[in-house]
Structures are given as structure tokens and as C-alpha cells.
Amino acid sequence: CSYSHEVLQHWWPEERTLTVLRVSHRVRGLVRKSGVRFPARIKAVEKTEDWAQRLTETASCVRVVHVDFSAIRIGVEGAGTLASIIRSCASDLQHLDLVANDIGSDGAGMLADVMGQCERLQYLDLGRNQIGNKGAGRLAEALGKCKELAHLSLRVNGIRAEGAGSLAEALVQCPKLSHLDLESNRVRAEGLGAGRLAEMLGNCHKLSFLNLKDNDIWDEGAESLADSLGGCSELYHLDLEKNMIGDEGAGRLAEMLVKCSKLHDVDLGQNQIGARGAEKLVELPGQCSKLANINLIGNKTVQIMRWHVIPWNSDRLHNIITI
């Protein structure tokens, strides 16, 4: 072969970004001669009529490891087309970003059919696609096979307790999961929602980021989560804003979060926490050496908490907001 991997690597940097989904004739020629297909990052900056053809041609010349089709509204039909293309590069794909594409539950199902073949997938963002319980259930069937998955975002998708329960059951099979974002769904405290998620979290030993903002988990859900979060030794960021959590839930969280030695940010804003719960929470930085931010804005905290005296305050504590 007249072209070695080292020579080709000189003009084809690792994971080169192809923003227009076109491969030059020079690349095609060199690939044909060398047999080497280099890893490429595919980014669509806009939806064009021939995007599917472009992506198919590109996938035939490079190893597609990264696909970013965020916010170009490919819709259900586009999701089906993309799924068929992904099937051809499933063994290489590591990163898939389809946030805000209106794929719905049917589109999520089509992607799920091939997702189980993406054994190297590390990053998946399907936020703002309204996949609902049906789509979440279909995805759950596939995600359990993605053993390398580390980042999952399904925010603003209309996922309720049943769908969240299905996801939780599948994610137990993803030992490398470190980032989970389910903001603005409807996980809720009752039924299979927060309880099933809590069971799953007990097995996510690498989890560092958890966002369950705006999910109606109430005190019951917060208490269930607290029992499991105490075992998440890598937890760095926790967001439970807008969940109707009161003093009981806040107190239980405070008791268990002291076990999270790497905890840095806690957001409990816009809940129903009063002075009793807030007093327990503001003691956390004295027990969690790396905790720097606690947000309690928008709670029922009484006025006397406005200037709560914090004797252990130090330079590392950037922001304690108790009103």
C-alpha cells in the first residue's frame, strides 16, 4: 500500500469535523488506495433536502464516530432515515446528539431498533423530542446493551412514571453512566417513577451529574432518592429544583448527602422547604468539604434565614442562597 496510516493521519486529524457532510475526491481516492477509513465527526448546521444522501456518502468513506444533528428538525421520517444510516456505522458510533428534532415516540422507536448495536456509544442526547412513555420504553430496551454509555439526556420529553421506570431498569446495565439529565418530565413520586430511579442510582457508582428538575417528586420521591444518593460517592452536581419538596424531603437529603464527599453543587430552588429543612441543608458545607453552592431560592424559608450566620464559611463556599 502506497499510503500508510501515519501518512494519512498527517492530513486527516483524529475525529475531523465534516460540517457540510461532503467528502472530497482526494479523500475518496486515498481511502480507496489505502483501505483506511478515519474517524470523523459529522455536524449538520442546517437541514438540506439531500442531507440523507450526503450522510450516506460520507459514512461510506469515513468511520462515523460522532453525529451532531441538534436542532435541525429532522422529524419522524428523518429519524427513520438516520436510523438506517446509523446501522451501517453502529460499531463505530460513540456520540449521538439529536436534541430538538421532533422525532416523537415513533422516531425514538426507529432509533432504538439500531441503538442496541451501538456497543461503543458513550453520549446520547435526545432532549426536547417528546418521545413520551412509549419512546422511553423502546429506548430502554436498547440502552441496556450500551455498556459504554456515560452521558444520557432525555430532558423535556413528556416521560412519566412508567417510562422512567423502564429507563431505570435498563440503566442498571450501564456501569459507566456518569451524567443523567431527565429535567422537565413527569417522573413523580408515586408508582414506578422516583422509586425505580432510586433503585437504579444505588448501582450507579460513577454518577457525577444528576438533573431531575421539575419532575413532581415531592417529599416521598426525595426521601427515596436520598437513600440511594448516599451511595453515589462520585456525585458532583445535584439538581432537584421545582419538585414540591418540603422539610421532610430536604431533611432526609441533608442526612444522606453528607456521604457524597465530592459534592459541589446542590440546587433545591423553587420547592416548599421551610426554615426547618433549610437549617439542615445549610449545615451541609461543614460536612461536605467540596460543597460550594446551595440554591434555595424560591422556597418557604422564613425571613430570619436571609442572613443565616455560617460560622464555617470559607473561600471555597461561593454561594449559599437561602431565600
PDB file of C-alpha atoms in Angstrom:
ATOM      1  CA  CYS A   1       0.000   0.000   0.000  1.00  0.00           C
ATOM      2  CA  SER A   2       1.467   3.352  -1.010  1.00  0.00           C
ATOM      3  CA  TYR A   3      -0.315   5.261   1.760  1.00  0.00           C
ATOM      4  CA  SER A   4       0.398   4.291   5.357  1.00  0.00           C
ATOM      5  CA  HIS A   5      -1.857   5.104   8.288  1.00  0.00           C
ATOM      6  CA  GLU A   6       0.800   7.524   9.606  1.00  0.00           C
ATOM      7  CA  VAL A   7       0.968   9.479   6.331  1.00  0.00           C
ATOM      8  CA  LEU A   8      -2.795   9.769   6.036  1.00  0.00           C
ATOM      9  CA  GLN A   9      -3.087  10.793   9.665  1.00  0.00           C
ATOM     10  CA  HIS A  10      -0.967  13.854   8.881  1.00  0.00           C
ATOM     11  CA  TRP A  11      -3.695  15.396   6.720  1.00  0.00           C
ATOM     12  CA  TRP A  12      -6.672  13.757   8.449  1.00  0.00           C
ATOM     13  CA  PRO A  13      -6.601  14.759  12.141  1.00  0.00           C
ATOM     14  CA  GLU A  14      -8.265  12.421  14.621  1.00  0.00           C
ATOM     15  CA  GLU A  15     -12.056  12.880  14.564  1.00  0.00           C
ATOM     16  CA  ARG A  16     -12.050  15.628  11.961  1.00  0.00           C
ATOM     17  CA  THR A  17     -15.317  17.571  11.785  1.00  0.00           C
ATOM     18  CA  LEU A  18     -17.239  17.459   8.490  1.00  0.00           C
ATOM     19  CA  THR A  19     -19.708  20.301   8.861  1.00  0.00           C
ATOM     20  CA  VAL A  20     -21.171  20.170   5.360  1.00  0.00           C
ATOM     21  CA  LEU A  21     -21.320  16.372   5.071  1.00  0.00           C
ATOM     22  CA  ARG A  22     -19.143  16.243   1.981  1.00  0.00           C
ATOM     23  CA  VAL A  23     -16.021  14.216   1.337  1.00  0.00           C
ATOM     24  CA  SER A  24     -13.587  15.464  -1.285  1.00  0.00           C
ATOM     25  CA  HIS A  25     -12.475  13.371  -4.267  1.00  0.00           C
ATOM     26  CA  ARG A  26      -8.998  13.404  -2.783  1.00  0.00           C
ATOM     27  CA  VAL A  27     -10.259  11.739   0.384  1.00  0.00           C
ATOM     28  CA  ARG A  28     -12.216   9.167  -1.625  1.00  0.00           C
ATOM     29  CA  GLY A  29      -9.161   8.345  -3.712  1.00  0.00           C
ATOM     30  CA  LEU A  30      -6.873   7.955  -0.748  1.00  0.00           C
ATOM     31  CA  VAL A  31      -9.388   5.808   1.089  1.00  0.00           C
ATOM     32  CA  ARG A  32      -9.708   3.531  -1.948  1.00  0.00           C
ATOM     33  CA  LYS A  33      -5.937   3.180  -2.252  1.00  0.00           C
ATOM     34  CA  SER A  34      -5.142   2.774   1.434  1.00  0.00           C
ATOM     35  CA  GLY A  35      -8.221   0.985   2.701  1.00  0.00           C
ATOM     36  CA  VAL A  36      -8.040   3.198   5.793  1.00  0.00           C
ATOM     37  CA  ARG A  37     -11.288   4.874   6.931  1.00  0.00           C
ATOM     38  CA  PHE A  38     -10.595   7.554   9.508  1.00  0.00           C
ATOM     39  CA  PRO A  39     -12.841   8.561  12.418  1.00  0.00           C
ATOM     40  CA  ALA A  40     -14.911  11.637  11.633  1.00  0.00           C
ATOM     41  CA  ARG A  41     -17.236  13.965  13.492  1.00  0.00           C
ATOM     42  CA  ILE A  42     -20.381  14.765  11.490  1.00  0.00           C
ATOM     43  CA  LYS A  43     -22.175  18.040  12.199  1.00  0.00           C
ATOM     44  CA  ALA A  44     -25.236  19.304  10.322  1.00  0.00           C
ATOM     45  CA  VAL A  45     -25.547  23.071  10.520  1.00  0.00           C
ATOM     46  CA  GLU A  46     -28.897  23.093   8.711  1.00  0.00           C
ATOM     47  CA  LYS A  47     -31.416  20.675   7.248  1.00  0.00           C
ATOM     48  CA  THR A  48     -30.952  20.338   3.494  1.00  0.00           C
ATOM     49  CA  GLU A  49     -33.014  18.316   1.028  1.00  0.00           C
ATOM     50  CA  ASP A  50     -30.130  15.951   0.322  1.00  0.00           C
ATOM     51  CA  TRP A  51     -28.832  15.582   3.908  1.00  0.00           C
ATOM     52  CA  ALA A  52     -29.510  11.839   3.970  1.00  0.00           C
ATOM     53  CA  GLN A  53     -27.635  11.249   0.708  1.00  0.00           C
ATOM     54  CA  ARG A  54     -24.726  13.339   1.930  1.00  0.00           C
ATOM     55  CA  LEU A  55     -24.514  11.439   5.192  1.00  0.00           C
ATOM     56  CA  THR A  56     -24.731   8.075   3.420  1.00  0.00           C
ATOM     57  CA  GLU A  57     -21.871   9.033   1.079  1.00  0.00           C
ATOM     58  CA  THR A  58     -19.808  10.327   3.987  1.00  0.00           C
ATOM     59  CA  ALA A  59     -20.350   7.183   6.033  1.00  0.00           C
ATOM     60  CA  SER A  60     -19.039   5.111   3.134  1.00  0.00           C
ATOM     61  CA  CYS A  61     -15.698   6.960   3.188  1.00  0.00           C
ATOM     62  CA  VAL A  62     -15.017   7.550   6.881  1.00  0.00           C
ATOM     63  CA  ARG A  63     -15.707   5.905  10.208  1.00  0.00           C
ATOM     64  CA  VAL A  64     -18.521   7.952  11.725  1.00  0.00           C
ATOM     65  CA  VAL A  65     -17.901   8.206  15.474  1.00  0.00           C
ATOM     66  CA  HIS A  66     -19.712  11.470  16.263  1.00  0.00           C
ATOM     67  CA  VAL A  67     -23.066  12.702  14.874  1.00  0.00           C
ATOM     68  CA  ASP A  68     -24.428  16.132  15.837  1.00  0.00           C
ATOM     69  CA  PHE A  69     -27.818  16.835  14.282  1.00  0.00           C
ATOM     70  CA  SER A  70     -29.021  19.080  17.080  1.00  0.00           C
ATOM     71  CA  ALA A  71     -31.989  21.383  16.415  1.00  0.00           C
ATOM     72  CA  ILE A  72     -32.460  20.863  12.683  1.00  0.00           C
ATOM     73  CA  ARG A  73     -35.942  19.272  12.985  1.00  0.00           C
ATOM     74  CA  ILE A  74     -35.494  16.076  11.013  1.00  0.00           C
ATOM     75  CA  GLY A  75     -38.851  14.767  12.264  1.00  0.00           C
ATOM     76  CA  VAL A  76     -40.105  11.186  12.404  1.00  0.00           C
ATOM     77  CA  GLU A  77     -39.293  10.413   8.772  1.00  0.00           C
ATOM     78  CA  GLY A  78     -35.787  11.798   9.191  1.00  0.00           C
ATOM     79  CA  ALA A  79     -35.266   9.689  12.304  1.00  0.00           C
ATOM     80  CA  GLY A  80     -36.102   6.579  10.293  1.00  0.00           C
ATOM     81  CA  THR A  81     -33.644   7.560   7.570  1.00  0.00           C
ATOM     82  CA  LEU A  82     -30.951   8.334  10.112  1.00  0.00           C
ATOM     83  CA  ALA A  83     -31.533   5.012  11.846  1.00  0.00           C
ATOM     84  CA  SER A  84     -30.872   3.111   8.612  1.00  0.00           C
ATOM     85  CA  ILE A  85     -27.634   5.054   8.106  1.00  0.00           C
ATOM     86  CA  ILE A  86     -26.528   4.509  11.704  1.00  0.00           C
ATOM     87  CA  ARG A  87     -26.971   0.782  11.191  1.00  0.00           C
ATOM     88  CA  SER A  88     -24.025   0.879   8.770  1.00  0.00           C
ATOM     89  CA  CYS A  89     -21.715   2.596  11.260  1.00  0.00           C
ATOM     90  CA  ALA A  90     -23.126   1.255  14.537  1.00  0.00           C
ATOM     91  CA  SER A  91     -19.889  -0.441  15.553  1.00  0.00           C
ATOM     92  CA  ASP A  92     -18.005   2.895  15.475  1.00  0.00           C
ATOM     93  CA  LEU A  93     -20.583   5.390  16.758  1.00  0.00           C
ATOM     94  CA  GLN A  94     -19.695   6.936  20.123  1.00  0.00           C
ATOM     95  CA  HIS A  95     -21.621  10.236  20.215  1.00  0.00           C
ATOM     96  CA  LEU A  96     -25.191  10.983  19.039  1.00  0.00           C
ATOM     97  CA  ASP A  97     -26.805  14.405  19.581  1.00  0.00           C
ATOM     98  CA  LEU A  98     -30.357  14.759  18.266  1.00  0.00           C
ATOM     99  CA  VAL A  99     -31.724  17.347  20.683  1.00  0.00           C
ATOM    100  CA  ALA A 100     -34.793  19.269  19.450  1.00  0.00           C
ATOM    101  CA  ASN A 101     -35.631  17.283  16.328  1.00  0.00           C
ATOM    102  CA  ASP A 102     -39.347  16.474  16.760  1.00  0.00           C
ATOM    103  CA  ILE A 103     -38.786  12.741  16.341  1.00  0.00           C
ATOM    104  CA  GLY A 104     -41.597  11.752  18.737  1.00  0.00           C
ATOM    105  CA  SER A 105     -42.158   8.259  20.105  1.00  0.00           C
ATOM    106  CA  ASP A 106     -42.159   6.635  16.651  1.00  0.00           C
ATOM    107  CA  GLY A 107     -38.821   8.194  15.728  1.00  0.00           C
ATOM    108  CA  ALA A 108     -37.352   7.136  19.058  1.00  0.00           C
ATOM    109  CA  GLY A 109     -38.533   3.598  18.376  1.00  0.00           C
ATOM    110  CA  MET A 110     -36.810   3.545  14.981  1.00  0.00           C
ATOM    111  CA  LEU A 111     -33.556   4.715  16.537  1.00  0.00           C
ATOM    112  CA  ALA A 112     -33.910   2.206  19.347  1.00  0.00           C
ATOM    113  CA  ASP A 113     -34.034  -0.599  16.782  1.00  0.00           C
ATOM    114  CA  VAL A 114     -30.403   0.125  15.864  1.00  0.00           C
ATOM    115  CA  MET A 115     -29.190   1.596  19.155  1.00  0.00           C
ATOM    116  CA  GLY A 116     -28.656  -1.834  20.642  1.00  0.00           C
ATOM    117  CA  GLN A 117     -25.942  -2.411  18.025  1.00  0.00           C
ATOM    118  CA  CYS A 118     -24.010   0.709  19.114  1.00  0.00           C
ATOM    119  CA  GLU A 119     -21.854  -1.058  21.664  1.00  0.00           C
ATOM    120  CA  ARG A 120     -19.342   1.820  21.820  1.00  0.00           C
ATOM    121  CA  LEU A 121     -21.950   4.573  22.307  1.00  0.00           C
ATOM    122  CA  GLN A 122     -20.879   6.903  25.133  1.00  0.00           C
ATOM    123  CA  TYR A 123     -23.030  10.011  24.645  1.00  0.00           C
ATOM    124  CA  LEU A 124     -26.734  10.235  23.777  1.00  0.00           C
ATOM    125  CA  ASP A 125     -28.855  13.404  23.813  1.00  0.00           C
ATOM    126  CA  LEU A 126     -32.478  13.095  22.711  1.00  0.00           C
ATOM    127  CA  GLY A 127     -33.748  16.062  24.706  1.00  0.00           C
ATOM    128  CA  ARG A 128     -36.806  18.056  23.570  1.00  0.00           C
ATOM    129  CA  ASN A 129     -38.197  15.414  21.249  1.00  0.00           C
ATOM    130  CA  GLN A 130     -41.466  14.490  23.009  1.00  0.00           C
ATOM    131  CA  ILE A 131     -40.719  10.789  22.917  1.00  0.00           C
ATOM    132  CA  GLY A 132     -43.122  10.119  25.822  1.00  0.00           C
ATOM    133  CA  ASN A 133     -43.516   6.848  27.714  1.00  0.00           C
ATOM    134  CA  LYS A 134     -43.719   4.783  24.544  1.00  0.00           C
ATOM    135  CA  GLY A 135     -40.461   6.139  23.152  1.00  0.00           C
ATOM    136  CA  ALA A 136     -38.722   5.847  26.523  1.00  0.00           C
ATOM    137  CA  GLY A 137     -39.785   2.227  26.773  1.00  0.00           C
ATOM    138  CA  ARG A 138     -38.405   1.418  23.315  1.00  0.00           C
ATOM    139  CA  LEU A 139     -35.127   3.181  24.115  1.00  0.00           C
ATOM    140  CA  ALA A 140     -34.827   1.307  27.395  1.00  0.00           C
ATOM    141  CA  GLU A 141     -34.826  -1.988  25.512  1.00  0.00           C
ATOM    142  CA  ALA A 142     -31.729  -0.843  23.599  1.00  0.00           C
ATOM    143  CA  LEU A 143     -29.815   1.185  26.189  1.00  0.00           C
ATOM    144  CA  GLY A 144     -29.251  -1.825  28.400  1.00  0.00           C
ATOM    145  CA  LYS A 145     -26.931  -3.113  25.665  1.00  0.00           C
ATOM    146  CA  CYS A 146     -24.859   0.089  25.541  1.00  0.00           C
ATOM    147  CA  LYS A 147     -22.322  -0.829  28.196  1.00  0.00           C
ATOM    148  CA  GLU A 148     -20.092   2.192  27.436  1.00  0.00           C
ATOM    149  CA  LEU A 149     -22.864   4.784  27.864  1.00  0.00           C
ATOM    150  CA  ALA A 150     -21.687   7.616  30.133  1.00  0.00           C
ATOM    151  CA  HIS A 151     -23.918  10.585  29.204  1.00  0.00           C
ATOM    152  CA  LEU A 152     -27.705  10.403  28.761  1.00  0.00           C
ATOM    153  CA  SER A 153     -30.013  13.404  28.349  1.00  0.00           C
ATOM    154  CA  LEU A 154     -33.765  12.964  27.834  1.00  0.00           C
ATOM    155  CA  ARG A 155     -34.947  16.312  29.177  1.00  0.00           C
ATOM    156  CA  VAL A 156     -38.344  17.783  28.222  1.00  0.00           C
ATOM    157  CA  ASN A 157     -39.760  14.632  26.676  1.00  0.00           C
ATOM    158  CA  GLY A 158     -43.079  14.040  28.424  1.00  0.00           C
ATOM    159  CA  ILE A 159     -41.757  10.906  30.121  1.00  0.00           C
ATOM    160  CA  ARG A 160     -43.927   9.849  33.040  1.00  0.00           C
ATOM    161  CA  ALA A 161     -43.512   7.320  35.835  1.00  0.00           C
ATOM    162  CA  GLU A 162     -43.872   4.222  33.671  1.00  0.00           C
ATOM    163  CA  GLY A 163     -41.299   5.375  31.128  1.00  0.00           C
ATOM    164  CA  ALA A 164     -38.898   6.482  33.844  1.00  0.00           C
ATOM    165  CA  GLY A 165     -39.244   3.074  35.466  1.00  0.00           C
ATOM    166  CA  SER A 166     -38.360   1.304  32.211  1.00  0.00           C
ATOM    167  CA  LEU A 167     -35.306   3.522  31.758  1.00  0.00           C
ATOM    168  CA  ALA A 168     -34.179   2.929  35.322  1.00  0.00           C
ATOM    169  CA  GLU A 169     -34.344  -0.825  34.855  1.00  0.00           C
ATOM    170  CA  ALA A 170     -32.211  -0.595  31.696  1.00  0.00           C
ATOM    171  CA  LEU A 171     -29.637   1.856  33.037  1.00  0.00           C
ATOM    172  CA  VAL A 172     -28.660  -0.570  35.788  1.00  0.00           C
ATOM    173  CA  GLN A 173     -26.853  -2.346  32.932  1.00  0.00           C
ATOM    174  CA  CYS A 174     -24.753   0.769  32.150  1.00  0.00           C
ATOM    175  CA  PRO A 175     -21.943   0.721  34.729  1.00  0.00           C
ATOM    176  CA  LYS A 176     -20.146   3.767  33.268  1.00  0.00           C
ATOM    177  CA  LEU A 177     -23.109   6.164  33.452  1.00  0.00           C
ATOM    178  CA  SER A 178     -21.874   9.455  34.918  1.00  0.00           C
ATOM    179  CA  HIS A 179     -24.358  12.047  33.573  1.00  0.00           C
ATOM    180  CA  LEU A 180     -28.157  11.652  33.720  1.00  0.00           C
ATOM    181  CA  ASP A 181     -30.497  14.502  32.747  1.00  0.00           C
ATOM    182  CA  LEU A 182     -34.269  13.951  32.980  1.00  0.00           C
ATOM    183  CA  GLU A 183     -35.277  17.576  33.566  1.00  0.00           C
ATOM    184  CA  SER A 184     -38.885  18.621  32.982  1.00  0.00           C
ATOM    185  CA  ASN A 185     -40.514  15.252  32.582  1.00  0.00           C
ATOM    186  CA  ARG A 186     -43.091  13.859  34.995  1.00  0.00           C
ATOM    187  CA  VAL A 187     -41.251  11.162  36.928  1.00  0.00           C
ATOM    188  CA  ARG A 188     -43.403  11.788  40.050  1.00  0.00           C
ATOM    189  CA  ALA A 189     -43.132  10.170  43.461  1.00  0.00           C
ATOM    190  CA  GLU A 190     -45.849   7.561  43.124  1.00  0.00           C
ATOM    191  CA  GLY A 191     -45.800   4.294  41.214  1.00  0.00           C
ATOM    192  CA  LEU A 192     -42.708   3.338  39.241  1.00  0.00           C
ATOM    193  CA  GLY A 193     -41.146   6.787  38.935  1.00  0.00           C
ATOM    194  CA  ALA A 194     -38.798   8.131  41.591  1.00  0.00           C
ATOM    195  CA  GLY A 195     -38.742   4.806  43.452  1.00  0.00           C
ATOM    196  CA  ARG A 196     -37.426   2.879  40.450  1.00  0.00           C
ATOM    197  CA  LEU A 197     -34.909   5.614  39.701  1.00  0.00           C
ATOM    198  CA  ALA A 198     -33.728   5.445  43.299  1.00  0.00           C
ATOM    199  CA  GLU A 199     -33.133   1.707  42.969  1.00  0.00           C
ATOM    200  CA  MET A 200     -31.116   2.311  39.820  1.00  0.00           C
ATOM    201  CA  LEU A 201     -29.000   5.059  41.397  1.00  0.00           C
ATOM    202  CA  GLY A 202     -27.854   2.648  44.051  1.00  0.00           C
ATOM    203  CA  ASN A 203     -25.951   0.821  41.278  1.00  0.00           C
ATOM    204  CA  CYS A 204     -24.567   3.913  39.505  1.00  0.00           C
ATOM    205  CA  HIS A 205     -21.291   4.201  41.322  1.00  0.00           C
ATOM    206  CA  LYS A 206     -19.779   6.576  38.736  1.00  0.00           C
ATOM    207  CA  LEU A 207     -22.699   9.023  38.592  1.00  0.00           C
ATOM    208  CA  SER A 208     -21.422  12.603  38.955  1.00  0.00           C
ATOM    209  CA  PHE A 209     -24.272  14.668  37.452  1.00  0.00           C
ATOM    210  CA  LEU A 210     -27.993  14.175  38.159  1.00  0.00           C
ATOM    211  CA  ASN A 211     -30.697  16.578  36.960  1.00  0.00           C
ATOM    212  CA  LEU A 212     -34.297  15.788  37.958  1.00  0.00           C
ATOM    213  CA  LYS A 213     -35.530  19.379  37.926  1.00  0.00           C
ATOM    214  CA  ASP A 214     -39.291  19.879  37.522  1.00  0.00           C
ATOM    215  CA  ASN A 215     -40.473  16.277  37.940  1.00  0.00           C
ATOM    216  CA  ASP A 216     -43.041  16.461  40.764  1.00  0.00           C
ATOM    217  CA  ILE A 217     -41.235  14.013  43.030  1.00  0.00           C
ATOM    218  CA  TRP A 218     -42.431  15.643  46.299  1.00  0.00           C
ATOM    219  CA  ASP A 219     -41.139  14.556  49.732  1.00  0.00           C
ATOM    220  CA  GLU A 220     -41.800  10.875  49.106  1.00  0.00           C
ATOM    221  CA  GLY A 221     -39.653  10.829  45.981  1.00  0.00           C
ATOM    222  CA  ALA A 222     -36.926  12.942  47.590  1.00  0.00           C
ATOM    223  CA  GLU A 223     -36.683  10.526  50.508  1.00  0.00           C
ATOM    224  CA  SER A 224     -36.414   7.539  48.148  1.00  0.00           C
ATOM    225  CA  LEU A 225     -33.698   9.270  46.138  1.00  0.00           C
ATOM    226  CA  ALA A 226     -31.821  10.330  49.261  1.00  0.00           C
ATOM    227  CA  ASP A 227     -31.445   6.741  50.437  1.00  0.00           C
ATOM    228  CA  SER A 228     -29.684   5.865  47.167  1.00  0.00           C
ATOM    229  CA  LEU A 229     -27.716   9.087  46.613  1.00  0.00           C
ATOM    230  CA  GLY A 230     -25.760   8.402  49.761  1.00  0.00           C
ATOM    231  CA  GLY A 231     -24.056   5.609  47.843  1.00  0.00           C
ATOM    232  CA  CYS A 232     -23.094   7.815  44.873  1.00  0.00           C
ATOM    233  CA  SER A 233     -19.582   8.633  46.005  1.00  0.00           C
ATOM    234  CA  GLU A 234     -18.723  10.455  42.739  1.00  0.00           C
ATOM    235  CA  LEU A 235     -21.762  12.788  42.777  1.00  0.00           C
ATOM    236  CA  TYR A 236     -20.701  16.364  41.942  1.00  0.00           C
ATOM    237  CA  HIS A 237     -23.895  18.126  40.814  1.00  0.00           C
ATOM    238  CA  LEU A 238     -27.470  17.522  42.001  1.00  0.00           C
ATOM    239  CA  ASP A 239     -30.471  19.469  40.659  1.00  0.00           C
ATOM    240  CA  LEU A 240     -33.883  18.870  42.263  1.00  0.00           C
ATOM    241  CA  GLU A 241     -35.347  22.321  41.612  1.00  0.00           C
ATOM    242  CA  LYS A 242     -39.137  22.705  41.234  1.00  0.00           C
ATOM    243  CA  ASN A 243     -40.193  19.378  42.744  1.00  0.00           C
ATOM    244  CA  MET A 244     -42.550  20.377  45.584  1.00  0.00           C
ATOM    245  CA  ILE A 245     -40.033  19.080  48.141  1.00  0.00           C
ATOM    246  CA  GLY A 246     -40.762  20.140  51.736  1.00  0.00           C
ATOM    247  CA  ASP A 247     -38.943  19.958  55.057  1.00  0.00           C
ATOM    248  CA  GLU A 248     -39.170  16.173  55.361  1.00  0.00           C
ATOM    249  CA  GLY A 249     -37.601  15.528  51.980  1.00  0.00           C
ATOM    250  CA  ALA A 250     -34.967  18.238  52.455  1.00  0.00           C
ATOM    251  CA  GLY A 251     -34.034  16.861  55.854  1.00  0.00           C
ATOM    252  CA  ARG A 252     -33.596  13.349  54.500  1.00  0.00           C
ATOM    253  CA  LEU A 253     -31.474  14.640  51.632  1.00  0.00           C
ATOM    254  CA  ALA A 254     -29.270  16.573  54.046  1.00  0.00           C
ATOM    255  CA  GLU A 255     -28.712  13.449  56.140  1.00  0.00           C
ATOM    256  CA  MET A 256     -27.632  11.329  53.179  1.00  0.00           C
ATOM    257  CA  LEU A 257     -25.722  13.850  51.060  1.00  0.00           C
ATOM    258  CA  VAL A 258     -23.030  14.145  53.729  1.00  0.00           C
ATOM    259  CA  LYS A 259     -21.814  10.802  52.384  1.00  0.00           C
ATOM    260  CA  CYS A 260     -21.141  12.351  48.947  1.00  0.00           C
ATOM    261  CA  SER A 261     -17.587  13.526  49.519  1.00  0.00           C
ATOM    262  CA  LYS A 262     -17.208  15.111  46.057  1.00  0.00           C
ATOM    263  CA  LEU A 263     -20.494  17.026  46.068  1.00  0.00           C
ATOM    264  CA  HIS A 264     -20.030  20.580  44.746  1.00  0.00           C
ATOM    265  CA  ASP A 265     -23.469  21.927  43.712  1.00  0.00           C
ATOM    266  CA  VAL A 266     -26.959  21.349  45.141  1.00  0.00           C
ATOM    267  CA  ASP A 267     -29.986  23.061  43.587  1.00  0.00           C
ATOM    268  CA  LEU A 268     -33.219  22.857  45.590  1.00  0.00           C
ATOM    269  CA  GLY A 269     -34.712  26.127  44.441  1.00  0.00           C
ATOM    270  CA  GLN A 270     -38.459  26.642  43.857  1.00  0.00           C
ATOM    271  CA  ASN A 271     -39.550  23.917  46.303  1.00  0.00           C
ATOM    272  CA  GLN A 272     -41.593  24.062  49.531  1.00  0.00           C
ATOM    273  CA  ILE A 273     -38.704  23.995  52.002  1.00  0.00           C
ATOM    274  CA  GLY A 274     -39.223  25.962  55.207  1.00  0.00           C
ATOM    275  CA  ALA A 275     -36.845  27.047  57.950  1.00  0.00           C
ATOM    276  CA  ARG A 276     -36.595  23.562  59.462  1.00  0.00           C
ATOM    277  CA  GLY A 277     -35.407  21.947  56.254  1.00  0.00           C
ATOM    278  CA  ALA A 278     -33.190  24.896  55.313  1.00  0.00           C
ATOM    279  CA  GLU A 279     -31.387  24.791  58.644  1.00  0.00           C
ATOM    280  CA  LYS A 280     -30.341  21.211  57.975  1.00  0.00           C
ATOM    281  CA  LEU A 281     -29.257  21.968  54.428  1.00  0.00           C
ATOM    282  CA  VAL A 282     -27.075  24.959  55.274  1.00  0.00           C
ATOM    283  CA  GLU A 283     -25.112  22.705  57.622  1.00  0.00           C
ATOM    284  CA  LEU A 284     -24.009  20.576  54.675  1.00  0.00           C
ATOM    285  CA  PRO A 285     -20.899  22.580  53.680  1.00  0.00           C
ATOM    286  CA  GLY A 286     -19.486  21.986  57.160  1.00  0.00           C
ATOM    287  CA  GLN A 287     -19.675  18.250  56.468  1.00  0.00           C
ATOM    288  CA  CYS A 288     -19.037  18.140  52.702  1.00  0.00           C
ATOM    289  CA  SER A 289     -15.575  19.593  52.200  1.00  0.00           C
ATOM    290  CA  LYS A 290     -16.038  20.365  48.475  1.00  0.00           C
ATOM    291  CA  LEU A 291     -19.566  21.749  48.540  1.00  0.00           C
ATOM    292  CA  ALA A 292     -19.529  25.280  47.111  1.00  0.00           C
ATOM    293  CA  ASN A 293     -23.087  26.097  46.006  1.00  0.00           C
ATOM    294  CA  ILE A 294     -26.520  25.564  47.536  1.00  0.00           C
ATOM    295  CA  ASN A 295     -29.539  27.140  45.857  1.00  0.00           C
ATOM    296  CA  LEU A 296     -32.681  27.508  47.983  1.00  0.00           C
ATOM    297  CA  ILE A 297     -34.208  30.458  46.138  1.00  0.00           C
ATOM    298  CA  GLY A 298     -37.991  30.463  45.930  1.00  0.00           C
ATOM    299  CA  ASN A 299     -38.687  28.269  48.966  1.00  0.00           C
ATOM    300  CA  LYS A 300     -40.823  28.984  52.042  1.00  0.00           C
ATOM    301  CA  THR A 301     -37.750  29.858  54.069  1.00  0.00           C
ATOM    302  CA  VAL A 302     -38.652  32.379  56.771  1.00  0.00           C
ATOM    303  CA  GLN A 303     -37.187  35.870  56.705  1.00  0.00           C
ATOM    304  CA  ILE A 304     -34.824  35.161  59.585  1.00  0.00           C
ATOM    305  CA  MET A 305     -32.896  32.824  57.270  1.00  0.00           C
ATOM    306  CA  ARG A 306     -31.997  35.703  54.936  1.00  0.00           C
ATOM    307  CA  TRP A 307     -28.711  36.367  56.703  1.00  0.00           C
ATOM    308  CA  HIS A 308     -28.136  32.985  58.302  1.00  0.00           C
ATOM    309  CA  VAL A 309     -24.841  33.021  60.204  1.00  0.00           C
ATOM    310  CA  ILE A 310     -22.487  30.413  58.765  1.00  0.00           C
ATOM    311  CA  PRO A 311     -19.512  30.089  61.139  1.00  0.00           C
ATOM    312  CA  TRP A 312     -17.699  27.629  58.864  1.00  0.00           C
ATOM    313  CA  ASN A 313     -17.823  29.943  55.860  1.00  0.00           C
ATOM    314  CA  SER A 314     -14.656  29.910  53.770  1.00  0.00           C
ATOM    315  CA  ASP A 315     -13.360  30.980  50.383  1.00  0.00           C
ATOM    316  CA  ARG A 316     -14.453  27.703  48.815  1.00  0.00           C
ATOM    317  CA  LEU A 317     -18.120  28.400  49.623  1.00  0.00           C
ATOM    318  CA  HIS A 318     -19.140  30.571  46.677  1.00  0.00           C
ATOM    319  CA  ASN A 319     -22.878  30.779  47.070  1.00  0.00           C
ATOM    320  CA  ILE A 320     -25.330  29.978  49.855  1.00  0.00           C
ATOM    321  CA  ILE A 321     -28.748  31.346  48.866  1.00  0.00           C
ATOM    322  CA  THR A 322     -31.475  30.739  51.412  1.00  0.00           C
ATOM    323  CA  ILE A 323     -34.325  32.948  50.243  1.00  0.00           C
TER     324      ILE A 323
END
